[in-house]
Amino acid sequence: MEKQQVNGVNALEKFTWNIEAFSKLKTKKLSSKAFKVGGYRWKIVLYPKGRSVEYLSLYMKVADSLPPYGWSRFAHFKLALINHVDTKRSIVKETQQKFNARNSAWGSPSFIPLREFHDPAQGYLVNDTCIIEVQIAVSKVAFNIPDNLVQSISTRNEPNGDQPRLTEVKIKQQEMTPSEVTSSPSSTRDSQSDQVSEAEVQLIHSADQEMGPSDVTPSPKKVQFLPSAPPMYPSLFNESKEVILTHLSDLIDFNNLEPEEASFIPLLEEVCSWHPSLVENQRRSPRFILWAFIALGRVLHFLKTKTNRDMGEDDCMMHLQVLWEELQPFGFDLTWLEPHVQSALGAKAYLERKEYVENLRVNVATLEIEMKKLKAKLAVAKLDLEVARRDLAEVENGFEERNMDAELGYGIP
């Protein structure tokens, strides 16, 4: 963490998040390690594949699961996607917002198009690594940001070759409720998934002039500003899926695990990323939480390392049954896991039926082979019959039947 002074107004603390092996990320959501600013923990939340849009989505969020009732903090922050090739092309979005239990996260659902982000030539994802930086200051009251402290955003070059134009934007301190926000048809798509509150961005003026001293890095993205709605930081209020707030490492001290239990960590982290309810709103004691996740880890490890054939053994089936029963009292929502466990517990019956089916298949195959052999013999017999009939017809030609019981005689009647 570093502290920086912005035009002598706010002391911003900087946190840098390096994400390596980005292409190997399988999770829908990813959050940084928590960092403490203003007495509270914060996190950066990233949607690598976007939130139902073809854009990289990036948010700032309070890391504590449930802030106390009435809790609120004003945060003046910048979210930046660093350009590896040219830092002047880094994308920076700045705002001041009020965080509380209702609106615990603010960010941009369309930070950068995924196609542009994944293009190495653009410089945002190089060597499968991206760098996200946040600068933040926190206060109990709204920051008094002077008019001359504005955000600079440079647009892309237009097709006619004109130079980019700098647009100045001032953040007005005014509390708004989501119902007060209006938007134009062009912003309808974003407003459907993210509602805006507690800020109003006013367009001051646009001029082809050089900006004054500022540490805000220009963005290469073209941004349109609406008079009544902030274009960059819609609230996550009333979103259907809660962003992952808590890492498993925030609940469990991995250093205290036995070697066998430590092998559960990758499995637990994977399922927690897909089922965040496992780690959210944990109000039990640390010891209880540890036992709960160890019990879950044992079931996951069993399902990961055993095969259907192994489940044909009674001891193996009974072991899984015991592990599953031990996991139930901890109160996890395991509706996603139960079908897999029940399928494994039913594997022995399946194997017995499978063996019976395979025996019938072998018997049918044997009879089919025998029938093919008999059919082949029948075909040969038919050919032999035809040959014999032809031979008989040739021999019978001119052949006169005699009465073998008649006397031979000597020509006299």
CSV table of C-alpha atoms in Angstrom, one decimal:
chain,number,residue,atom,x,y,z
A,1,MET,CA,0.0,0.0,0.0
A,2,GLU,CA,1.2,3.5,-0.9
A,3,LYS,CA,-0.1,6.9,-0.1
A,4,GLN,CA,-0.3,9.6,-2.7
A,5,GLN,CA,-1.6,13.2,-2.5
A,6,VAL,CA,-3.8,14.3,-5.3
A,7,ASN,CA,-3.5,18.0,-5.9
A,8,GLY,CA,-3.2,18.4,-2.1
A,9,VAL,CA,-6.8,17.4,-1.6
A,10,ASN,CA,-7.1,13.8,-0.6
A,11,ALA,CA,-4.5,11.3,0.6
A,12,LEU,CA,-5.1,8.3,-1.7
A,13,GLU,CA,-3.7,4.9,-0.7
A,14,LYS,CA,-2.6,2.8,-3.6
A,15,PHE,CA,-3.1,-1.0,-3.9
A,16,THR,CA,-1.8,-3.0,-6.9
A,17,TRP,CA,-3.2,-6.4,-7.9
A,18,ASN,CA,-1.2,-8.5,-10.3
A,19,ILE,CA,-3.3,-11.4,-11.8
A,20,GLU,CA,-1.1,-14.0,-13.5
A,21,ALA,CA,-2.2,-17.0,-15.7
A,22,PHE,CA,-5.4,-15.0,-16.5
A,23,SER,CA,-6.5,-17.4,-19.3
A,24,LYS,CA,-6.5,-20.3,-16.8
A,25,LEU,CA,-9.1,-18.7,-14.6
A,26,LYS,CA,-12.2,-20.9,-14.4
A,27,THR,CA,-14.2,-18.8,-11.9
A,28,LYS,CA,-16.9,-16.4,-12.8
A,29,LYS,CA,-15.8,-14.0,-10.1
A,30,LEU,CA,-12.4,-13.2,-8.7
A,31,SER,CA,-11.6,-10.9,-5.8
A,32,SER,CA,-8.3,-9.6,-4.5
A,33,LYS,CA,-6.9,-10.0,-1.1
A,34,ALA,CA,-8.4,-7.6,1.4
A,35,PHE,CA,-6.6,-4.4,2.2
A,36,LYS,CA,-7.3,-2.0,5.0
A,37,VAL,CA,-8.1,1.7,4.4
A,38,GLY,CA,-9.9,4.1,6.8
A,39,GLY,CA,-10.2,1.4,9.4
A,40,TYR,CA,-12.1,-1.0,7.1
A,41,ARG,CA,-11.2,-3.8,4.7
A,42,TRP,CA,-11.8,-3.4,1.0
A,43,LYS,CA,-11.4,-5.6,-2.0
A,44,ILE,CA,-11.3,-5.4,-5.8
A,45,VAL,CA,-13.9,-7.7,-7.4
A,46,LEU,CA,-13.3,-8.8,-11.0
A,47,TYR,CA,-15.6,-10.6,-13.5
A,48,PRO,CA,-13.1,-12.1,-16.0
A,49,LYS,CA,-15.9,-12.9,-18.4
A,50,GLY,CA,-18.1,-9.9,-17.6
A,51,ARG,CA,-21.5,-9.7,-16.0
A,52,SER,CA,-23.8,-10.8,-18.8
A,53,VAL,CA,-22.0,-8.4,-21.1
A,54,GLU,CA,-19.0,-8.7,-23.5
A,55,TYR,CA,-17.0,-6.4,-21.2
A,56,LEU,CA,-14.5,-6.9,-18.4
A,57,SER,CA,-16.4,-5.9,-15.2
A,58,LEU,CA,-14.5,-4.3,-12.3
A,59,TYR,CA,-15.8,-3.2,-8.8
A,60,MET,CA,-14.6,-1.8,-5.5
A,61,LYS,CA,-16.3,-3.5,-2.5
A,62,VAL,CA,-16.4,-3.5,1.2
A,63,ALA,CA,-14.7,-6.8,2.3
A,64,ASP,CA,-16.6,-7.1,5.5
A,65,SER,CA,-19.6,-9.4,5.1
A,66,LEU,CA,-22.2,-7.3,6.9
A,67,PRO,CA,-21.3,-3.8,8.0
A,68,PRO,CA,-23.3,-2.8,11.1
A,69,TYR,CA,-26.6,-1.1,10.7
A,70,GLY,CA,-26.3,2.6,9.9
A,71,TRP,CA,-22.7,2.2,8.8
A,72,SER,CA,-21.6,4.3,5.9
A,73,ARG,CA,-18.3,5.6,4.4
A,74,PHE,CA,-17.5,7.9,1.6
A,75,ALA,CA,-14.8,6.7,-0.7
A,76,HIS,CA,-12.9,8.7,-3.3
A,77,PHE,CA,-11.2,6.2,-5.5
A,78,LYS,CA,-9.7,5.4,-8.9
A,79,LEU,CA,-9.8,2.0,-10.6
A,80,ALA,CA,-7.1,1.5,-13.2
A,81,LEU,CA,-6.3,-1.2,-15.7
A,82,ILE,CA,-2.6,-0.7,-16.4
A,83,ASN,CA,-1.3,-0.8,-19.9
A,84,HIS,CA,2.0,-2.8,-20.0
A,85,VAL,CA,3.1,-1.2,-23.3
A,86,ASP,CA,2.2,2.4,-22.8
A,87,THR,CA,1.1,3.5,-19.3
A,88,LYS,CA,-0.5,6.6,-20.9
A,89,ARG,CA,-3.1,4.3,-22.4
A,90,SER,CA,-4.0,2.8,-19.0
A,91,ILE,CA,-7.7,3.0,-18.4
A,92,VAL,CA,-8.6,4.9,-15.3
A,93,LYS,CA,-12.1,5.5,-13.9
A,94,GLU,CA,-12.5,7.8,-10.9
A,95,THR,CA,-15.5,8.6,-8.6
A,96,GLN,CA,-16.6,9.4,-5.1
A,97,GLN,CA,-19.4,7.2,-3.8
A,98,LYS,CA,-21.1,6.4,-0.5
A,99,PHE,CA,-20.8,2.8,0.7
A,100,ASN,CA,-23.2,1.3,3.1
A,101,ALA,CA,-25.0,-1.9,3.9
A,102,ARG,CA,-27.4,-1.3,1.0
A,103,ASN,CA,-24.7,-0.3,-1.5
A,104,SER,CA,-21.6,-2.1,-0.5
A,105,ALA,CA,-20.0,-2.1,-4.0
A,106,TRP,CA,-19.5,0.3,-6.8
A,107,GLY,CA,-17.8,-0.3,-10.1
A,108,SER,CA,-18.1,-0.6,-13.8
A,109,PRO,CA,-19.8,-3.5,-15.6
A,110,SER,CA,-18.3,-2.4,-18.9
A,111,PHE,CA,-14.7,-1.4,-18.0
A,112,ILE,CA,-13.2,-2.6,-21.3
A,113,PRO,CA,-14.5,-4.8,-24.1
A,114,LEU,CA,-13.3,-8.4,-23.7
A,115,ARG,CA,-12.1,-8.5,-27.3
A,116,GLU,CA,-9.9,-5.5,-26.7
A,117,PHE,CA,-8.7,-6.7,-23.3
A,118,HIS,CA,-7.6,-10.1,-24.6
A,119,ASP,CA,-5.8,-8.6,-27.6
A,120,PRO,CA,-2.0,-8.7,-26.6
A,121,ALA,CA,-1.4,-5.9,-29.1
A,122,GLN,CA,-3.5,-3.5,-27.0
A,123,GLY,CA,-1.2,-4.0,-24.0
A,124,TYR,CA,-3.7,-4.8,-21.2
A,125,LEU,CA,-3.1,-8.5,-21.0
A,126,VAL,CA,0.6,-9.3,-21.7
A,127,ASN,CA,2.2,-12.7,-21.0
A,128,ASP,CA,-1.2,-13.8,-19.6
A,129,THR,CA,-0.9,-11.2,-16.8
A,130,CYS,CA,-2.9,-8.1,-16.1
A,131,ILE,CA,-2.4,-5.4,-13.5
A,132,ILE,CA,-5.2,-3.6,-11.7
A,133,GLU,CA,-4.6,-0.7,-9.5
A,134,VAL,CA,-6.8,1.2,-7.1
A,135,GLN,CA,-6.2,4.5,-5.3
A,136,ILE,CA,-8.6,5.2,-2.5
A,137,ALA,CA,-9.3,7.6,0.3
A,138,VAL,CA,-12.1,6.9,2.9
A,139,SER,CA,-14.0,9.4,5.1
A,140,LYS,CA,-17.1,9.5,7.3
A,141,VAL,CA,-18.2,12.6,5.4
A,142,ALA,CA,-18.2,13.5,1.7
A,143,PHE,CA,-15.0,14.8,0.3
A,144,ASN,CA,-14.9,18.4,-0.7
A,145,ILE,CA,-13.6,18.0,-4.2
A,146,PRO,CA,-13.0,21.4,-5.8
A,147,ASP,CA,-14.2,22.2,-9.3
A,148,ASN,CA,-10.7,22.1,-10.7
A,149,LEU,CA,-10.3,18.4,-9.7
A,150,VAL,CA,-11.8,16.7,-12.7
A,151,GLN,CA,-11.4,13.4,-14.5
A,152,SER,CA,-9.7,13.4,-17.9
A,153,ILE,CA,-10.8,10.8,-20.4
A,154,SER,CA,-9.5,10.8,-23.9
A,155,THR,CA,-11.6,9.3,-26.6
A,156,ARG,CA,-10.5,7.2,-29.5
A,157,ASN,CA,-9.4,8.7,-32.8
A,158,GLU,CA,-12.4,9.2,-35.1
A,159,PRO,CA,-12.3,7.6,-38.6
A,160,ASN,CA,-11.6,11.0,-40.2
A,161,GLY,CA,-8.3,11.2,-38.4
A,162,ASP,CA,-9.1,13.9,-35.9
A,163,GLN,CA,-7.1,14.0,-32.7
A,164,PRO,CA,-8.8,12.7,-29.5
A,165,ARG,CA,-10.6,15.3,-27.5
A,166,LEU,CA,-10.3,15.7,-23.7
A,167,THR,CA,-13.6,15.8,-21.8
A,168,GLU,CA,-13.8,17.3,-18.2
A,169,VAL,CA,-16.2,15.9,-15.7
A,170,LYS,CA,-17.0,17.1,-12.2
A,171,ILE,CA,-18.4,14.8,-9.5
A,172,LYS,CA,-21.2,16.5,-7.7
A,173,GLN,CA,-21.8,15.6,-4.1
A,174,GLN,CA,-25.5,14.8,-4.0
A,175,GLU,CA,-27.2,11.8,-2.4
A,176,MET,CA,-29.7,10.1,-4.7
A,177,THR,CA,-31.8,7.0,-4.5
A,178,PRO,CA,-32.0,4.6,-7.3
A,179,SER,CA,-35.6,5.6,-8.0
A,180,GLU,CA,-34.4,9.2,-8.8
A,181,VAL,CA,-32.1,8.1,-11.5
A,182,THR,CA,-33.1,8.6,-15.1
A,183,SER,CA,-31.4,7.2,-18.1
A,184,SER,CA,-31.6,7.5,-21.9
A,185,PRO,CA,-32.3,4.5,-24.2
A,186,SER,CA,-28.6,4.1,-24.8
A,187,SER,CA,-28.0,3.3,-21.2
A,188,THR,CA,-31.0,0.9,-20.7
A,189,ARG,CA,-28.9,-2.2,-21.2
A,190,ASP,CA,-26.5,-1.4,-18.3
A,191,SER,CA,-29.3,-0.1,-16.0
A,192,GLN,CA,-31.1,-3.4,-16.3
A,193,SER,CA,-28.4,-5.2,-14.4
A,194,ASP,CA,-26.9,-2.4,-12.3
A,195,GLN,CA,-28.9,0.4,-10.7
A,196,VAL,CA,-27.3,3.9,-10.1
A,197,SER,CA,-27.4,5.8,-6.8
A,198,GLU,CA,-25.8,8.5,-4.7
A,199,ALA,CA,-23.9,10.5,-7.3
A,200,GLU,CA,-24.5,12.8,-10.2
A,201,VAL,CA,-22.0,13.5,-12.9
A,202,GLN,CA,-22.4,16.8,-14.7
A,203,LEU,CA,-20.7,17.5,-18.0
A,204,ILE,CA,-18.8,20.8,-17.6
A,205,HIS,CA,-17.3,21.4,-20.9
A,206,SER,CA,-15.3,19.8,-23.7
A,207,ALA,CA,-12.3,21.5,-25.2
A,208,ASP,CA,-9.3,20.7,-27.3
A,209,GLN,CA,-6.9,22.0,-24.8
A,210,GLU,CA,-4.2,20.5,-22.6
A,211,MET,CA,-5.3,19.7,-19.0
A,212,GLY,CA,-3.7,21.1,-15.9
A,213,PRO,CA,-1.5,19.1,-13.5
A,214,SER,CA,-3.2,15.8,-12.6
A,215,ASP,CA,-2.1,12.3,-11.8
A,216,VAL,CA,-5.1,10.8,-13.6
A,217,THR,CA,-4.0,8.7,-16.5
A,218,PRO,CA,-6.0,9.3,-19.7
A,219,SER,CA,-8.1,6.4,-21.0
A,220,PRO,CA,-8.3,5.4,-24.6
A,221,LYS,CA,-12.0,4.4,-24.3
A,222,LYS,CA,-14.7,6.5,-25.8
A,223,VAL,CA,-17.1,7.5,-23.0
A,224,GLN,CA,-20.4,9.3,-23.3
A,225,PHE,CA,-21.6,11.3,-20.4
A,226,LEU,CA,-25.3,11.7,-19.5
A,227,PRO,CA,-26.5,14.7,-17.5
A,228,SER,CA,-28.3,12.7,-14.8
A,229,ALA,CA,-26.4,9.5,-14.3
A,230,PRO,CA,-22.8,8.6,-13.6
A,231,PRO,CA,-21.6,6.6,-16.7
A,232,MET,CA,-18.9,4.6,-14.9
A,233,TYR,CA,-20.0,3.5,-11.4
A,234,PRO,CA,-23.5,2.0,-11.2
A,235,SER,CA,-24.3,0.5,-7.8
A,236,LEU,CA,-24.6,-3.3,-7.3
A,237,PHE,CA,-27.8,-2.6,-5.3
A,238,ASN,CA,-30.4,-5.3,-5.7
A,239,GLU,CA,-28.3,-7.5,-7.9
A,240,SER,CA,-29.5,-11.1,-8.0
A,241,LYS,CA,-26.1,-12.7,-7.2
A,242,GLU,CA,-23.9,-11.3,-4.4
A,243,VAL,CA,-20.3,-10.7,-5.3
A,244,ILE,CA,-17.9,-12.9,-3.4
A,245,LEU,CA,-16.9,-11.0,-0.3
A,246,THR,CA,-14.9,-13.5,1.7
A,247,HIS,CA,-11.9,-15.6,0.8
A,248,LEU,CA,-11.6,-19.0,2.4
A,249,SER,CA,-8.3,-17.9,3.7
A,250,ASP,CA,-10.2,-15.2,5.7
A,251,LEU,CA,-12.0,-17.9,7.6
A,252,ILE,CA,-9.4,-20.7,8.0
A,253,ASP,CA,-5.8,-20.5,9.0
A,254,PHE,CA,-4.2,-22.8,6.5
A,255,ASN,CA,-1.0,-23.0,8.6
A,256,ASN,CA,-2.8,-25.0,11.3
A,257,LEU,CA,-4.0,-27.7,9.0
A,258,GLU,CA,-2.6,-31.2,8.9
A,259,PRO,CA,-1.0,-32.3,5.6
A,260,GLU,CA,-4.0,-34.4,4.7
A,261,GLU,CA,-6.3,-31.6,5.5
A,262,ALA,CA,-4.2,-29.1,3.5
A,263,SER,CA,-4.8,-31.2,0.4
A,264,PHE,CA,-8.4,-30.2,0.6
A,265,ILE,CA,-7.7,-26.5,0.1
A,266,PRO,CA,-7.7,-26.4,-3.7
A,267,LEU,CA,-11.0,-28.3,-3.8
A,268,LEU,CA,-12.6,-26.0,-1.2
A,269,GLU,CA,-11.4,-22.9,-3.0
A,270,GLU,CA,-12.8,-24.2,-6.2
A,271,VAL,CA,-16.3,-24.9,-4.9
A,272,CYS,CA,-16.4,-21.7,-2.9
A,273,SER,CA,-15.8,-19.7,-6.0
A,274,TRP,CA,-18.8,-21.4,-7.7
A,275,HIS,CA,-20.9,-21.5,-4.6
A,276,PRO,CA,-20.1,-18.3,-2.6
A,277,SER,CA,-22.9,-19.0,0.0
A,278,LEU,CA,-20.4,-21.5,1.5
A,279,VAL,CA,-18.2,-18.6,2.8
A,280,GLU,CA,-20.7,-15.8,3.1
A,281,ASN,CA,-22.3,-14.9,6.4
A,282,GLN,CA,-20.4,-17.3,8.5
A,283,ARG,CA,-21.2,-16.4,12.1
A,284,ARG,CA,-19.9,-19.5,13.9
A,285,SER,CA,-16.7,-19.7,15.9
A,286,PRO,CA,-13.4,-20.2,14.1
A,287,ARG,CA,-13.1,-23.7,15.4
A,288,PHE,CA,-16.6,-24.6,14.2
A,289,ILE,CA,-15.9,-23.1,10.8
A,290,LEU,CA,-12.6,-25.1,10.6
A,291,TRP,CA,-14.4,-28.3,11.4
A,292,ALA,CA,-17.1,-27.6,8.9
A,293,PHE,CA,-14.8,-27.0,6.0
A,294,ILE,CA,-12.6,-30.0,6.9
A,295,ALA,CA,-15.8,-32.1,6.8
A,296,LEU,CA,-16.7,-30.7,3.4
A,297,GLY,CA,-13.1,-31.2,2.2
A,298,ARG,CA,-13.2,-34.8,3.2
A,299,VAL,CA,-16.3,-35.4,1.1
A,300,LEU,CA,-14.9,-33.5,-1.9
A,301,HIS,CA,-11.5,-35.3,-1.7
A,302,PHE,CA,-13.4,-38.7,-1.6
A,303,LEU,CA,-15.4,-37.8,-4.7
A,304,LYS,CA,-12.3,-36.5,-6.4
A,305,THR,CA,-10.1,-39.5,-5.7
A,306,LYS,CA,-12.5,-42.4,-5.9
A,307,THR,CA,-14.0,-44.1,-9.0
A,308,ASN,CA,-17.3,-45.8,-9.6
A,309,ARG,CA,-15.6,-49.1,-9.5
A,310,ASP,CA,-14.2,-48.4,-6.0
A,311,MET,CA,-17.8,-47.8,-4.8
A,312,GLY,CA,-18.5,-51.5,-5.5
A,313,GLU,CA,-16.8,-52.3,-2.2
A,314,ASP,CA,-19.0,-52.1,0.9
A,315,ASP,CA,-16.3,-50.4,3.0
A,316,CYS,CA,-15.9,-47.6,0.5
A,317,MET,CA,-19.6,-47.0,0.3
A,318,MET,CA,-20.0,-47.0,4.1
A,319,HIS,CA,-17.1,-44.5,4.4
A,320,LEU,CA,-18.8,-42.0,2.1
A,321,GLN,CA,-22.0,-42.5,3.9
A,322,VAL,CA,-20.3,-41.6,7.2
A,323,LEU,CA,-18.6,-38.6,5.7
A,324,TRP,CA,-21.8,-37.3,4.3
A,325,GLU,CA,-23.7,-37.8,7.6
A,326,GLU,CA,-20.9,-36.0,9.5
A,327,LEU,CA,-21.2,-33.0,7.1
A,328,GLN,CA,-24.9,-32.4,7.5
A,329,PRO,CA,-25.0,-30.8,11.0
A,330,PHE,CA,-22.8,-27.9,9.8
A,331,GLY,CA,-25.7,-26.3,7.9
A,332,PHE,CA,-24.1,-25.8,4.5
A,333,ASP,CA,-26.5,-25.5,1.5
A,334,LEU,CA,-25.4,-28.6,-0.3
A,335,THR,CA,-28.2,-29.0,-2.8
A,336,TRP,CA,-25.5,-28.7,-5.6
A,337,LEU,CA,-23.5,-31.6,-4.1
A,338,GLU,CA,-26.1,-34.0,-2.9
A,339,PRO,CA,-26.9,-35.5,-6.4
A,340,HIS,CA,-23.3,-36.4,-6.8
A,341,VAL,CA,-23.1,-38.0,-3.4
A,342,GLN,CA,-26.3,-40.0,-3.9
A,343,SER,CA,-25.0,-41.1,-7.3
A,344,ALA,CA,-21.8,-42.4,-5.7
A,345,LEU,CA,-23.8,-44.1,-2.9
A,346,GLY,CA,-25.9,-45.8,-5.5
A,347,ALA,CA,-22.8,-47.0,-7.5
A,348,LYS,CA,-22.9,-50.5,-6.0
A,349,ALA,CA,-26.4,-51.2,-7.2
A,350,TYR,CA,-25.4,-49.8,-10.5
A,351,LEU,CA,-22.4,-52.0,-10.7
A,352,GLU,CA,-24.5,-55.1,-9.9
A,353,ARG,CA,-27.0,-54.3,-12.5
A,354,LYS,CA,-24.2,-53.4,-14.9
A,355,GLU,CA,-22.7,-56.8,-14.4
A,356,TYR,CA,-26.0,-58.5,-15.0
A,357,VAL,CA,-26.5,-56.4,-18.2
A,358,GLU,CA,-23.0,-57.2,-19.4
A,359,ASN,CA,-23.6,-61.0,-18.9
A,360,LEU,CA,-26.8,-60.8,-20.9
A,361,ARG,CA,-24.9,-58.9,-23.6
A,362,VAL,CA,-22.3,-61.6,-23.7
A,363,ASN,CA,-24.9,-64.3,-23.9
A,364,VAL,CA,-26.7,-62.5,-26.7
A,365,ALA,CA,-23.4,-62.0,-28.6
A,366,THR,CA,-22.6,-65.7,-28.2
A,367,LEU,CA,-26.0,-66.7,-29.6
A,368,GLU,CA,-25.6,-64.3,-32.5
A,369,ILE,CA,-22.3,-65.7,-33.4
A,370,GLU,CA,-23.7,-69.3,-33.2
A,371,MET,CA,-26.6,-68.2,-35.4
A,372,LYS,CA,-24.2,-66.7,-37.9
A,373,LYS,CA,-22.3,-70.0,-38.0
A,374,LEU,CA,-25.5,-71.9,-38.6
A,375,LYS,CA,-26.6,-69.5,-41.3
A,376,ALA,CA,-23.2,-70.0,-43.0
A,377,LYS,CA,-23.7,-73.8,-42.8
A,378,LEU,CA,-27.2,-73.4,-44.2
A,379,ALA,CA,-25.9,-71.3,-47.1
A,380,VAL,CA,-23.3,-74.0,-47.9
A,381,ALA,CA,-25.9,-76.7,-47.7
A,382,LYS,CA,-28.1,-74.8,-50.1
A,383,LEU,CA,-25.3,-74.5,-52.6
A,384,ASP,CA,-24.5,-78.2,-52.3
A,385,LEU,CA,-28.2,-79.0,-52.9
A,386,GLU,CA,-28.3,-76.9,-56.1
A,387,VAL,CA,-25.1,-78.7,-57.4
A,388,ALA,CA,-26.6,-82.1,-56.5
A,389,ARG,CA,-29.8,-81.2,-58.3
A,390,ARG,CA,-27.9,-80.2,-61.5
A,391,ASP,CA,-25.9,-83.4,-61.4
A,392,LEU,CA,-29.1,-85.4,-61.0
A,393,ALA,CA,-30.7,-83.8,-63.9
A,394,GLU,CA,-27.7,-84.5,-66.2
A,395,VAL,CA,-27.7,-88.2,-65.1
A,396,GLU,CA,-31.4,-88.6,-65.5
A,397,ASN,CA,-31.3,-87.4,-69.1
A,398,GLY,CA,-31.8,-90.6,-71.2
A,399,PHE,CA,-31.9,-92.8,-68.2
A,400,GLU,CA,-34.8,-95.4,-68.3
A,401,GLU,CA,-36.1,-96.9,-65.2
A,402,ARG,CA,-36.2,-100.7,-64.9
A,403,ASN,CA,-38.2,-103.1,-62.7
A,404,MET,CA,-35.6,-104.6,-60.7
A,405,ASP,CA,-37.8,-107.5,-59.6
A,406,ALA,CA,-38.7,-108.6,-63.1
A,407,GLU,CA,-37.0,-111.7,-64.6
A,408,LEU,CA,-34.3,-111.2,-67.0
A,409,GLY,CA,-35.8,-113.4,-69.8
A,410,TYR,CA,-34.2,-114.5,-73.0
A,411,GLY,CA,-36.3,-112.9,-75.7
A,412,ILE,CA,-39.2,-115.5,-75.9
A,413,PRO,CA,-42.5,-114.5,-74.5
